[in-house]
Coordinates of C-alpha atoms in Angstrom, one line a residue:
M1 CA 0.0 0.0 0.0
I2 CA 2.7 2.5 1.0
G3 CA 4.6 1.5 -2.2
G4 CA 1.5 2.1 -4.3
S5 CA 1.0 5.5 -2.7
L6 CA 4.6 6.4 -3.7
L7 CA 3.8 5.5 -7.3
W8 CA 0.4 7.4 -7.4
S9 CA 1.3 11.1 -7.9
S10 CA -2.0 12.4 -6.6
S11 CA -1.9 10.3 -3.4
Y12 CA -2.7 12.1 -0.2
T13 CA -0.5 9.8 1.8
F14 CA 2.7 11.8 2.1
N15 CA 1.4 15.3 1.5
A16 CA 1.5 18.0 4.2
P17 CA -2.0 19.2 5.0
Q18 CA -3.1 22.4 3.2
D19 CA -6.0 24.7 4.4
V20 CA -5.8 23.3 8.0
M21 CA -7.5 26.4 9.4
R22 CA -10.4 25.7 7.0
V23 CA -11.0 22.3 8.6
L24 CA -9.9 22.9 12.1
P25 CA -13.4 23.5 13.5
L26 CA -14.6 20.3 11.8
F27 CA -11.5 18.4 13.0
L28 CA -12.3 19.5 16.6
I29 CA -16.0 18.7 16.4
I30 CA -15.2 15.2 14.9
L31 CA -12.6 14.6 17.6
L32 CA -15.2 15.4 20.3
V33 CA -18.0 13.4 18.6
N34 CA -15.5 10.5 18.2
L35 CA -14.8 10.4 21.9
I36 CA -18.6 10.4 22.7
I37 CA -19.9 7.9 20.1
S38 CA -17.0 5.5 20.5
R39 CA -18.6 4.6 23.8
S40 CA -21.4 2.8 22.0
S41 CA -19.3 1.3 19.2
G42 CA -19.0 -2.1 20.6
Y43 CA -15.5 -2.6 19.5
S44 CA -13.5 -4.7 22.0
P45 CA -10.4 -6.4 20.7
A46 CA -9.0 -9.2 22.9
G47 CA -5.4 -9.3 23.9
T48 CA -2.5 -6.9 23.4
Y49 CA -1.7 -7.9 19.9
N50 CA -5.2 -7.3 18.7
T51 CA -5.5 -4.1 20.6
V52 CA -2.3 -2.6 19.2
N53 CA -3.5 -3.6 15.7
F54 CA -6.9 -2.2 16.3
V55 CA -5.8 1.1 17.8
L56 CA -2.6 1.8 15.8
C57 CA -2.0 -0.4 12.8
F58 CA -5.5 -0.6 11.3
P59 CA -6.1 3.2 11.4
V60 CA -2.8 3.9 9.7
F61 CA -3.3 1.3 7.0
E62 CA -7.0 2.0 6.4
E63 CA -6.3 5.7 6.1
I64 CA -3.5 5.1 3.6
A65 CA -5.7 2.7 1.6
F66 CA -9.0 4.6 1.6
R67 CA -8.3 8.3 2.1
G68 CA -4.7 8.2 0.8
L69 CA -5.1 6.1 -2.3
V70 CA -8.7 5.3 -3.2
L71 CA -10.2 8.8 -2.5
P72 CA -7.8 10.8 -4.7
I73 CA -8.2 8.2 -7.5
L74 CA -12.0 8.4 -7.4
A75 CA -11.9 12.2 -6.9
S76 CA -10.2 12.5 -10.2
H77 CA -13.1 10.9 -12.0
P78 CA -15.5 13.6 -13.4
V79 CA -18.7 11.6 -12.5
L80 CA -17.8 11.5 -8.8
G81 CA -17.3 15.2 -8.5
Q82 CA -19.0 17.7 -6.2
L83 CA -22.5 16.8 -4.9
H84 CA -22.9 19.6 -2.3
S85 CA -20.8 22.6 -1.5
T86 CA -20.6 24.9 1.5
S87 CA -18.2 27.7 2.3
V88 CA -16.1 25.1 4.4
I89 CA -16.4 21.8 2.6
D90 CA -17.4 20.2 -0.7
V91 CA -19.1 16.8 -0.5
S92 CA -18.2 14.6 -3.5
G93 CA -19.4 11.3 -4.9
A94 CA -15.8 10.1 -4.4
I95 CA -16.1 10.7 -0.6
L96 CA -19.4 8.8 -0.4
L97 CA -18.2 5.9 -2.5
T98 CA -15.0 5.7 -0.5
S99 CA -17.0 5.7 2.7
L100 CA -19.2 3.0 1.4
L101 CA -16.2 0.8 0.5
F102 CA -14.7 1.6 3.9
A103 CA -17.9 0.5 5.6
V104 CA -18.2 -2.7 3.5
S105 CA -14.5 -3.6 4.4
H106 CA -15.5 -3.7 8.0
L107 CA -17.6 -6.8 7.2
Q108 CA -14.5 -8.9 6.6
Y109 CA -14.6 -10.4 10.1
Y110 CA -18.4 -10.4 10.8
R111 CA -21.5 -12.0 9.3
L112 CA -24.2 -9.6 8.3
N113 CA -26.1 -9.1 11.5
R114 CA -27.1 -6.3 13.8
E115 CA -23.7 -5.8 15.3
S116 CA -21.9 -5.7 11.9
V117 CA -24.5 -3.2 10.6
R118 CA -23.6 -1.0 13.6
F119 CA -19.9 -1.3 12.8
M120 CA -20.6 -0.4 9.2
L121 CA -22.6 2.7 10.2
F122 CA -19.7 3.9 12.4
A123 CA -17.3 3.2 9.5
F124 CA -19.5 4.9 6.9
S125 CA -20.0 8.0 9.0
G126 CA -16.3 8.2 10.0
G127 CA -15.4 7.6 6.3
I128 CA -17.5 10.6 5.3
F129 CA -15.9 12.9 7.9
F130 CA -12.4 11.6 7.4
G131 CA -12.9 11.9 3.6
L132 CA -14.0 15.5 3.9
I133 CA -10.9 16.4 5.9
A134 CA -8.6 14.5 3.6
Q135 CA -10.0 16.0 0.5
V136 CA -9.9 19.6 1.8
T137 CA -6.4 19.3 3.2
G138 CA -5.0 16.9 0.5
S139 CA -3.5 14.8 3.2
I140 CA -4.3 12.0 5.6
L141 CA -2.1 13.4 8.4
L142 CA -5.2 14.8 10.2
T143 CA -7.4 11.8 9.6
I144 CA -4.9 9.3 11.1
P145 CA -5.1 10.8 14.6
L146 CA -8.9 11.1 14.4
H147 CA -9.1 7.4 13.4
I148 CA -6.7 6.4 16.2
A149 CA -8.7 8.5 18.7
F150 CA -11.9 6.7 17.8
N151 CA -10.5 3.2 18.0
G152 CA -8.5 4.0 21.1
S153 CA -11.4 5.5 23.0
A154 CA -13.6 2.6 21.9
V155 CA -11.2 0.2 23.5
L156 CA -10.9 2.3 26.7
Y157 CA -14.7 2.4 27.0
A158 CA -15.0 -1.3 26.4
R159 CA -12.3 -2.1 29.0
A160 CA -13.9 0.2 31.5
A161 CA -17.3 -1.4 31.0
S162 CA -15.8 -4.9 31.4
A163 CA -14.0 -3.8 34.6
R164 CA -17.2 -2.5 36.0
K165 CA -19.0 -5.7 35.2
H166 CA -16.2 -7.7 36.8
L167 CA -16.3 -5.6 40.0
Q168 CA -20.1 -6.1 40.2
A169 CA -19.8 -9.8 39.9

């Protein structure tokens, strides 16, 4: 993936973020919402290895793959251009399609059931917001910490809930 991002000239992977002040309020709102909604995400990896992968490795690789590589490729297609524009952000078909692909990729370990649909909804909504930030800034250097914050806080909430149940037993 990283090698592919080096070969793709319009990759967002190694770019320094542009227009950071334009997305800073959105970044802070997403960070706060991440910390709140991750409580109900249901993500709870078992063991140190799975936790490290879930909190650090997966966010980095998923951001490189989806926002670093797929999003700029899809954004260059004229059919997937701007759908809605505001003074701050432009929502494109590329962001929505990338978010959908990101959500579907979260089915790889789960059967299609109520829990997997919840995971997909979190991934889809996160994909939209992360995609907006990546597209405005032309970089994934702001989306990676947001993704890590969501996954990390989900683990912390799950562990705290588990500890409370254990103490009550």
